[in-house]
mmCIF file of C-alpha atoms in Angstrom:
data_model
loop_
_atom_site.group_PDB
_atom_site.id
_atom_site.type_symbol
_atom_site.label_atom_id
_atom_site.label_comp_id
_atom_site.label_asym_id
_atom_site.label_seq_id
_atom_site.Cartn_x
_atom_site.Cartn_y
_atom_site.Cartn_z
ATOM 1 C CA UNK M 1 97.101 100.222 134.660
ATOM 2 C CA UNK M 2 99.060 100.203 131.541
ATOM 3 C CA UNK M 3 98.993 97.238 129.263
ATOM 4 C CA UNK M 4 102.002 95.043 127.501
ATOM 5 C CA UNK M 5 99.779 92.303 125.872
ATOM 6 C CA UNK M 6 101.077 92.056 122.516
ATOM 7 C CA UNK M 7 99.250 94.203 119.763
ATOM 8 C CA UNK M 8 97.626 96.475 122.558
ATOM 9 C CA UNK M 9 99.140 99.873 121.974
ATOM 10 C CA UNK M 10 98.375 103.302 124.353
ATOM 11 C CA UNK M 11 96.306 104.528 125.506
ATOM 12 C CA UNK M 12 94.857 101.039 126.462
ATOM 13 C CA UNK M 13 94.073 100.438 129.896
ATOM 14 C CA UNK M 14 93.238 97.962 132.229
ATOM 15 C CA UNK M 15 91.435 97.931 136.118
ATOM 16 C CA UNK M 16 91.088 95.211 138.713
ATOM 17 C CA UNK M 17 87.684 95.588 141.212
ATOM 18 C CA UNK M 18 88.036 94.193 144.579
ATOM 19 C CA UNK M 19 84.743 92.017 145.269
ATOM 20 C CA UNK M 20 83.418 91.245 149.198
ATOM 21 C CA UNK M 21 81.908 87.578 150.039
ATOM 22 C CA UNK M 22 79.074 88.722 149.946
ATOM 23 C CA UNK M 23 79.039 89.751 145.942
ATOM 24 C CA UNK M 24 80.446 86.196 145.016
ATOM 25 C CA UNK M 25 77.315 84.496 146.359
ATOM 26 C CA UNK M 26 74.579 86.634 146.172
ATOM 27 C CA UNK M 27 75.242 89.407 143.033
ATOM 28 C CA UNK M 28 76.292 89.787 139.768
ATOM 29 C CA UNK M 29 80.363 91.295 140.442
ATOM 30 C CA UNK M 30 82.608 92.539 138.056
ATOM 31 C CA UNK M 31 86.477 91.427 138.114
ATOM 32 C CA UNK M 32 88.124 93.733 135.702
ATOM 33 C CA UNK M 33 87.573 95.832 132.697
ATOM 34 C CA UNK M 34 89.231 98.277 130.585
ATOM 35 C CA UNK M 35 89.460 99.594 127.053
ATOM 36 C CA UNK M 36 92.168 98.186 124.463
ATOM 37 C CA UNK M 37 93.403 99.664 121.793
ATOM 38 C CA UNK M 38 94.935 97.347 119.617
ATOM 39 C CA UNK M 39 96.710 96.410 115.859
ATOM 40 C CA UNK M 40 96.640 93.231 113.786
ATOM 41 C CA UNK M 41 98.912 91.468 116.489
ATOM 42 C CA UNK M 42 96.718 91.196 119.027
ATOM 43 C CA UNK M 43 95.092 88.091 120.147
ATOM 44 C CA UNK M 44 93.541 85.772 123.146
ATOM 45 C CA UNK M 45 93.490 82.135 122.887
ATOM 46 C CA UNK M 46 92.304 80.773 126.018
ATOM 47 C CA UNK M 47 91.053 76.803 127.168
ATOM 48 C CA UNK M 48 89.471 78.544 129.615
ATOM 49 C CA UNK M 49 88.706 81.290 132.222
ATOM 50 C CA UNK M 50 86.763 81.424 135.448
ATOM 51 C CA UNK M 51 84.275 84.637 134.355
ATOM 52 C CA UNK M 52 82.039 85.544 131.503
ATOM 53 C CA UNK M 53 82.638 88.912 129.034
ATOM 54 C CA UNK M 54 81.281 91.338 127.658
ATOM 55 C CA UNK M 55 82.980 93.316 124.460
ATOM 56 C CA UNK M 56 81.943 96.340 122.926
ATOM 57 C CA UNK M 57 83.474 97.124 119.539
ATOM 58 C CA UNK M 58 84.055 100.654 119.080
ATOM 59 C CA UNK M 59 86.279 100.818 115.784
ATOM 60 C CA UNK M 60 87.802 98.278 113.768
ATOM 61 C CA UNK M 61 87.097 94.724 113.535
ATOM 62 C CA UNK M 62 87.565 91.550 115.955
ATOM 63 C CA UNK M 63 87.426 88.209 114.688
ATOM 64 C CA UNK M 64 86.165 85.506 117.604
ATOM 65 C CA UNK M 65 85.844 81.340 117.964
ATOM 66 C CA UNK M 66 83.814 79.686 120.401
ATOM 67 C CA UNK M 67 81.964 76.831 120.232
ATOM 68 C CA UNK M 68 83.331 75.287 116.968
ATOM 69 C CA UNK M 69 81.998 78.565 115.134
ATOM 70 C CA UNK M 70 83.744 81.616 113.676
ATOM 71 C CA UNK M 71 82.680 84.801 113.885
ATOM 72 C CA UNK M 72 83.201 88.745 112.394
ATOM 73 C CA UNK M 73 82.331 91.458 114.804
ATOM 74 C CA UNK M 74 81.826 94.541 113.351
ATOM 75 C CA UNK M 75 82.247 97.808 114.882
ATOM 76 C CA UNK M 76 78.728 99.041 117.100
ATOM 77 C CA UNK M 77 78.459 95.598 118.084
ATOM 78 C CA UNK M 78 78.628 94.161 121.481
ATOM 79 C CA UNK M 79 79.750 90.560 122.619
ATOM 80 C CA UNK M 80 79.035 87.511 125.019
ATOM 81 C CA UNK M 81 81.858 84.762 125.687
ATOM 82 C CA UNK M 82 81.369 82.347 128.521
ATOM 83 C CA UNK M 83 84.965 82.271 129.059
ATOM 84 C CA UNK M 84 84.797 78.974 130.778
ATOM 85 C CA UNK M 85 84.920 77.339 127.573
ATOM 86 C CA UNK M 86 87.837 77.626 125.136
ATOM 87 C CA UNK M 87 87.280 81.129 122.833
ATOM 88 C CA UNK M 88 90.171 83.300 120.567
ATOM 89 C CA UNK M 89 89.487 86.592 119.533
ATOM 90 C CA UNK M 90 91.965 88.705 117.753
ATOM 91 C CA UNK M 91 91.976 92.058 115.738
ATOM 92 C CA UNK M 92 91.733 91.664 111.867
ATOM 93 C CA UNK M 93 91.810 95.332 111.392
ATOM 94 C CA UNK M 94 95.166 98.239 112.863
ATOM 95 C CA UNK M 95 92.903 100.292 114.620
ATOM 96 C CA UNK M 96 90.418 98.069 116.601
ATOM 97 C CA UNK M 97 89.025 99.895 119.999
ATOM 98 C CA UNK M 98 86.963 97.905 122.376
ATOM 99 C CA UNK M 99 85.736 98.423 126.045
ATOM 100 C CA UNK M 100 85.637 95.127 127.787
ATOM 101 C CA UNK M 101 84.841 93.348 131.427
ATOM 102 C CA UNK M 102 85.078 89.971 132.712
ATOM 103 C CA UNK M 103 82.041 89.269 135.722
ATOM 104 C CA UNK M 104 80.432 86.475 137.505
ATOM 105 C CA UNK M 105 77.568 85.263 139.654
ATOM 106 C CA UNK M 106 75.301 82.625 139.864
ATOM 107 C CA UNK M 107 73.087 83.138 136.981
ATOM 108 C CA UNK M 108 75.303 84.248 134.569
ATOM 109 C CA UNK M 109 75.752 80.612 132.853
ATOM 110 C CA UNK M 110 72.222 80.155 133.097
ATOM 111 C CA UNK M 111 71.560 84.022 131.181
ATOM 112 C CA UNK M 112 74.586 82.675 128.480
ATOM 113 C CA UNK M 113 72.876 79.784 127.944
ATOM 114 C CA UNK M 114 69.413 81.520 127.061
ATOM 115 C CA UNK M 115 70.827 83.953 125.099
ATOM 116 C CA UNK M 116 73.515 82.289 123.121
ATOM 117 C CA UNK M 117 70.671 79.650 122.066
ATOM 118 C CA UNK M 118 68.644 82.897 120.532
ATOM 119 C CA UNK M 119 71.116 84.963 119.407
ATOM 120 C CA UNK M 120 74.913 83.538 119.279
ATOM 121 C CA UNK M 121 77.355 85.748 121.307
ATOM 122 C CA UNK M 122 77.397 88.787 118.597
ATOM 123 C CA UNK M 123 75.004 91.544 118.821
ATOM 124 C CA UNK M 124 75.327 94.027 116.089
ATOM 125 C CA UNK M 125 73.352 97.260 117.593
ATOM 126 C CA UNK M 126 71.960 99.740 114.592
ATOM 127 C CA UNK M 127 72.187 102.725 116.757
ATOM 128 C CA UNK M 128 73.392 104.515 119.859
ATOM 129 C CA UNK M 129 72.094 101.563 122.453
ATOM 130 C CA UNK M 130 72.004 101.533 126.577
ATOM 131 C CA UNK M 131 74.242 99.081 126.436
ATOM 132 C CA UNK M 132 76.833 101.651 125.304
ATOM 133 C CA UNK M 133 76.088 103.721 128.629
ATOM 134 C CA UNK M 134 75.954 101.056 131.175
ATOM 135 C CA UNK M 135 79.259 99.652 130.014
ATOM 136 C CA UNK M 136 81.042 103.508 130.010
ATOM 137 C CA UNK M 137 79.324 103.149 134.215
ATOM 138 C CA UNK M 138 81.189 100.083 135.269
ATOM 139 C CA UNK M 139 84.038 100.639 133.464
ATOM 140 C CA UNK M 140 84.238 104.420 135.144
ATOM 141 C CA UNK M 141 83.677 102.489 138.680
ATOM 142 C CA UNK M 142 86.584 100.376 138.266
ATOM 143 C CA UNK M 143 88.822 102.881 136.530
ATOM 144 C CA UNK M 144 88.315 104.787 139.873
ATOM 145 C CA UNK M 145 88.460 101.863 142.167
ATOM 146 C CA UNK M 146 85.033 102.707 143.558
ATOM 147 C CA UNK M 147 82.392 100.002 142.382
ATOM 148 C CA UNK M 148 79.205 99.583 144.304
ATOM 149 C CA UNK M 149 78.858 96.391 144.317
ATOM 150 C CA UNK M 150 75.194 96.308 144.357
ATOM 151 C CA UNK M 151 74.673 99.058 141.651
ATOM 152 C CA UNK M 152 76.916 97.354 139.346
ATOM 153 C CA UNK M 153 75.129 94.244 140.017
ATOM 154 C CA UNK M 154 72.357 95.998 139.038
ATOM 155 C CA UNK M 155 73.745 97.062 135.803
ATOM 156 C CA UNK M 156 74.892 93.740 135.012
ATOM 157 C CA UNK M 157 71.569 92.344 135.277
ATOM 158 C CA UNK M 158 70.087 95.439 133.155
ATOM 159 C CA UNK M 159 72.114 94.427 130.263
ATOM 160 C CA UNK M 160 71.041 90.889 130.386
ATOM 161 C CA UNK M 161 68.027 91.992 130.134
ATOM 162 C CA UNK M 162 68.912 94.449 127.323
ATOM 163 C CA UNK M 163 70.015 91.311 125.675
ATOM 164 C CA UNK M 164 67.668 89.316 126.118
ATOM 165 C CA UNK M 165 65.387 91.855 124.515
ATOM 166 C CA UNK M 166 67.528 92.082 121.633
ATOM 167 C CA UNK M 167 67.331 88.446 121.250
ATOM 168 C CA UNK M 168 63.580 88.619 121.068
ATOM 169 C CA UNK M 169 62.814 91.406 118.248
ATOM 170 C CA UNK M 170 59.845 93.312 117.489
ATOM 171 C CA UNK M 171 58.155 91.655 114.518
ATOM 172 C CA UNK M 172 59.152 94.981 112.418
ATOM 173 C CA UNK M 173 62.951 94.275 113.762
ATOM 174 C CA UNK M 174 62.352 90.566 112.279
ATOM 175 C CA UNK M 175 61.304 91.387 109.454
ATOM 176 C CA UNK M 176 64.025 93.113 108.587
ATOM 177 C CA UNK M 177 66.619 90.793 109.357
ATOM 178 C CA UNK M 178 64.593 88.234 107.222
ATOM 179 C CA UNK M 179 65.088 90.947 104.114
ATOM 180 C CA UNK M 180 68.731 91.060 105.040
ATOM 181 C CA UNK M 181 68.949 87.542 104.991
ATOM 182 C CA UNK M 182 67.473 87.291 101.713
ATOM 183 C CA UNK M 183 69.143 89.730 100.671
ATOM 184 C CA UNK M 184 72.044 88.021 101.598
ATOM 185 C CA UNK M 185 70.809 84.692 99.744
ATOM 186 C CA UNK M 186 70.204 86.321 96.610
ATOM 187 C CA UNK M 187 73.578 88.424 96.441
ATOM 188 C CA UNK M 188 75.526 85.236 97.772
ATOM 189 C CA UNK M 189 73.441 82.454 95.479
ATOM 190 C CA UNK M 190 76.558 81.271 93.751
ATOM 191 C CA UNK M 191 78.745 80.872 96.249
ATOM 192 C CA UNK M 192 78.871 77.367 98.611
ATOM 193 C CA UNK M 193 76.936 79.088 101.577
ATOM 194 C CA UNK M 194 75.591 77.353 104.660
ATOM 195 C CA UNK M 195 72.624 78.126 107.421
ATOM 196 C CA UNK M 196 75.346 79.198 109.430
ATOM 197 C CA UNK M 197 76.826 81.731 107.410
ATOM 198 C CA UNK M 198 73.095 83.566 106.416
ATOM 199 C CA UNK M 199 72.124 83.193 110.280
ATOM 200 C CA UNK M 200 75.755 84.947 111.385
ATOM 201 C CA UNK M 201 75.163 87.553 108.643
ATOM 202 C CA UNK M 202 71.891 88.378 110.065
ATOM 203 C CA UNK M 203 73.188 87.795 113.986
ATOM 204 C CA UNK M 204 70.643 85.153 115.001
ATOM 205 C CA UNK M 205 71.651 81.380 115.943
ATOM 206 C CA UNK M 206 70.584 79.137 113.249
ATOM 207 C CA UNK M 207 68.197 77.063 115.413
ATOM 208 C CA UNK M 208 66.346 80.384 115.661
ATOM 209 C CA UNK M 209 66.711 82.441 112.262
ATOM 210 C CA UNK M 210 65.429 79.015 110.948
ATOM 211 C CA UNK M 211 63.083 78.628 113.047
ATOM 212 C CA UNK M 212 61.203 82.537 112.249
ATOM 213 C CA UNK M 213 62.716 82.821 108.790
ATOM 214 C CA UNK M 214 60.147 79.431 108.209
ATOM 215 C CA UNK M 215 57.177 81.243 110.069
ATOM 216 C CA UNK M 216 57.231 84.237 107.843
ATOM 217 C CA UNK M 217 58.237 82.735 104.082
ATOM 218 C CA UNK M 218 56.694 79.329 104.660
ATOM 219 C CA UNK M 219 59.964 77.927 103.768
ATOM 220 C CA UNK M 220 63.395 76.943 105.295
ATOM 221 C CA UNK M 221 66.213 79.385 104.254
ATOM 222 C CA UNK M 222 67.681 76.346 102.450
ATOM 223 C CA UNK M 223 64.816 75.630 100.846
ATOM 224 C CA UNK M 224 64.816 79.323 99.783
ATOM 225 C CA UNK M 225 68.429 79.218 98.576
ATOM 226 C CA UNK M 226 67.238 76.336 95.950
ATOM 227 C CA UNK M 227 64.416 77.765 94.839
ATOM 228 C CA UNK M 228 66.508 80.812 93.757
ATOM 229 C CA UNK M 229 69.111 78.832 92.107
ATOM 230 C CA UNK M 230 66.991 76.594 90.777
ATOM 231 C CA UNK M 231 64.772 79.860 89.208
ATOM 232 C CA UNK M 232 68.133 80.998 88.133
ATOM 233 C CA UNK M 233 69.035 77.731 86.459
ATOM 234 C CA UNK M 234 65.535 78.301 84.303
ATOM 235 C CA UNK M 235 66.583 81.243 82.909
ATOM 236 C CA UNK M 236 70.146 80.321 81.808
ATOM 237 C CA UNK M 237 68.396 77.006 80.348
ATOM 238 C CA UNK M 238 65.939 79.156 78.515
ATOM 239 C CA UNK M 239 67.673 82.302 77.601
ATOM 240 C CA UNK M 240 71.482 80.555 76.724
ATOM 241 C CA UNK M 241 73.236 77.509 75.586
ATOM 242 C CA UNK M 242 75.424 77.503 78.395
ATOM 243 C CA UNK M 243 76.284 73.714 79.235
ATOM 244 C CA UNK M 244 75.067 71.669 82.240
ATOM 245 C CA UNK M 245 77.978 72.037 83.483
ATOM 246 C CA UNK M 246 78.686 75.764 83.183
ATOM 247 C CA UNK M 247 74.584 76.160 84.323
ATOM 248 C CA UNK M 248 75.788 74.624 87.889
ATOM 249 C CA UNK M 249 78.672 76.326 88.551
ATOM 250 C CA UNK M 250 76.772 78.927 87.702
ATOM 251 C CA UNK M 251 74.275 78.848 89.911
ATOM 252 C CA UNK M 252 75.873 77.486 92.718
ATOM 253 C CA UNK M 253 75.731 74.142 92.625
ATOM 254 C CA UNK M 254 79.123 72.030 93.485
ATOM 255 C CA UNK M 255 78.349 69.608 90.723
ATOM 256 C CA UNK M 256 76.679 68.565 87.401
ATOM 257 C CA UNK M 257 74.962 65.723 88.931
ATOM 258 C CA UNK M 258 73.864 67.623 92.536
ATOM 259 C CA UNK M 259 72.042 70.475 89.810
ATOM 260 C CA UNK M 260 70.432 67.414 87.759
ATOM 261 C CA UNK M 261 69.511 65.876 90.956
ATOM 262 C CA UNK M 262 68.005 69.247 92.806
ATOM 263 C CA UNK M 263 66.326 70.354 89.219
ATOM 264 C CA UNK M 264 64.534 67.106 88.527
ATOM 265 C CA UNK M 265 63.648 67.498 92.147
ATOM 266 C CA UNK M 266 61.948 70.527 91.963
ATOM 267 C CA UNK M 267 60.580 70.848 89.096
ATOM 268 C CA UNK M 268 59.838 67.238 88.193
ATOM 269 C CA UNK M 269 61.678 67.163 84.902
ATOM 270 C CA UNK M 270 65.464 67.205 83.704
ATOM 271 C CA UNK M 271 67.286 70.117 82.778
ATOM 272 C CA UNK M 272 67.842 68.972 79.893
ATOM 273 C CA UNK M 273 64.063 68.097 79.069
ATOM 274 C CA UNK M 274 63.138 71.953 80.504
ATOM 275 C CA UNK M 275 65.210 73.249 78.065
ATOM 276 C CA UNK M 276 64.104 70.935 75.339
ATOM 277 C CA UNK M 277 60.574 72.421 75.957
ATOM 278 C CA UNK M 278 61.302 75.965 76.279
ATOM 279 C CA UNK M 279 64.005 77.167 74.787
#
């Protein structure tokens, strides 16, 4: 089926599965799917939407809301919206491909919930992933109108599992992310950053990044974030004669007073009295 959603352009497609009684109440059942291709004028704004989705960006970049948060999803990276809630997502770049399908069944609140506690709805996948083929298999069952209600089921439930996997890493895997987060931190320092904009960067909720970022550094990425500035501050108090001021703008601090306050804090003198000593 050809689409005329605004901003979808050919060859996008969309297909509609028929579903028994039987795979409403006891299966995982997919409703439709399809693959969009779309420009800069596409968008979904919806209060709400009896199913769940799953997105997989191929090219291009979608922007999505949900639960009072914003997010960037990069290409290779798959999505999970409980639709029942009010969500937007929209292309931000002209040539933004994506396979999609909306499903239901019993558990799937109960899966969202787990995994969008661990995780968010954004999975950003660092190579060629299952997930990839198991979406191409329902998809090709509805393009040719002949799903199997139980395999798909099955497939459904294999990438909630994938998920779920993904939202519990190897400790190499987390490790990683923590670099990238610091990374992040440490590029980012001057800017007015917040938990939730390392955790996104990293694609872990903030109740979790925080919660293993603390395990292996022995800190709270906030904490962190201080500790650099306030490292940074040191050296611009000891190597220039920068003002207060310009030191916490500088280093990222939104005023002269918050930098006196967070200094004297941490290292139990003024900034003024540091630099007094060693400069």
């Amino acid at each position: 089926m050809q689409i005329e959603d605004k901003g979808t352009v050919e060859p996008s497609k969309m297909y509609f599965a028929m579903t028994n009684e039987f795979a409403k109440k006891a299966l995982y059942y997919v409703i439709n799917s399809g693959r969009f291709y779309c420009n800069t004028n596409y968008q979904i704004r919806r209060e709400t939407l009896d199913s769940f989705l799953f997105i997989y960006v191929k090219e291009g970049k979608l922007a999505i809301q949900y639960d009072g948060r914003s997010f960037v999803v990069q290409s290779n990276s798959f999505v999970f919206l409980d639709c029942h809630q009010p969500h937007m997502y929209r292309a931000i770049e002209n040539k933004t491909v994506f396979d999609w399908f909306h499903f239901a069944g019993n558990a799937s609140k109960a899966y969202f919930e787990l995994l969008y506690a661990k995780n968010g709805c954004v999975y950003k996948l660092y190579e060629q992933h299952i997930l990839l083929n198991l979406m191409e298999r329902i998809i090709k069952m509805t393009e040719e109108d002949n799903v199997e209600e139980h395999l798909a089921s099955i497939y459904i439930q294999q990438i909630l599992y994938e998920l779920n996997q993904y939202s519990n890493p190897s400790d190499q895997q987390m490790e990683h992310k923590i670099k990238q987060a610091i990374a992040y931190m440490e590029d980012a320092f001057q800017k007015d950053i917040k938990l939730e904009d390392i955790a996104s960067h990293v694609y872990l909720s903030p109740y979790y990044f925080s919660r293993v970022f603390k395990k292996s550094m022995d800190s709270s990425p906030i904490q962190y974030l201080i500790n650099y500035r306030v490292n940074h501050a040191k050296k611009l108090l000891h190597h220039t004669d920068l003002s207060i001021e310009e030191i916490a703008a500088e280093c990222g601090f939104n005023s002269a007073s918050h930098f006196i306050t967070t200094f004297r804090k941490n290292v139990d003198m003024s900034p003024k009295q540091f630099r007094a000593i060693f400069f």
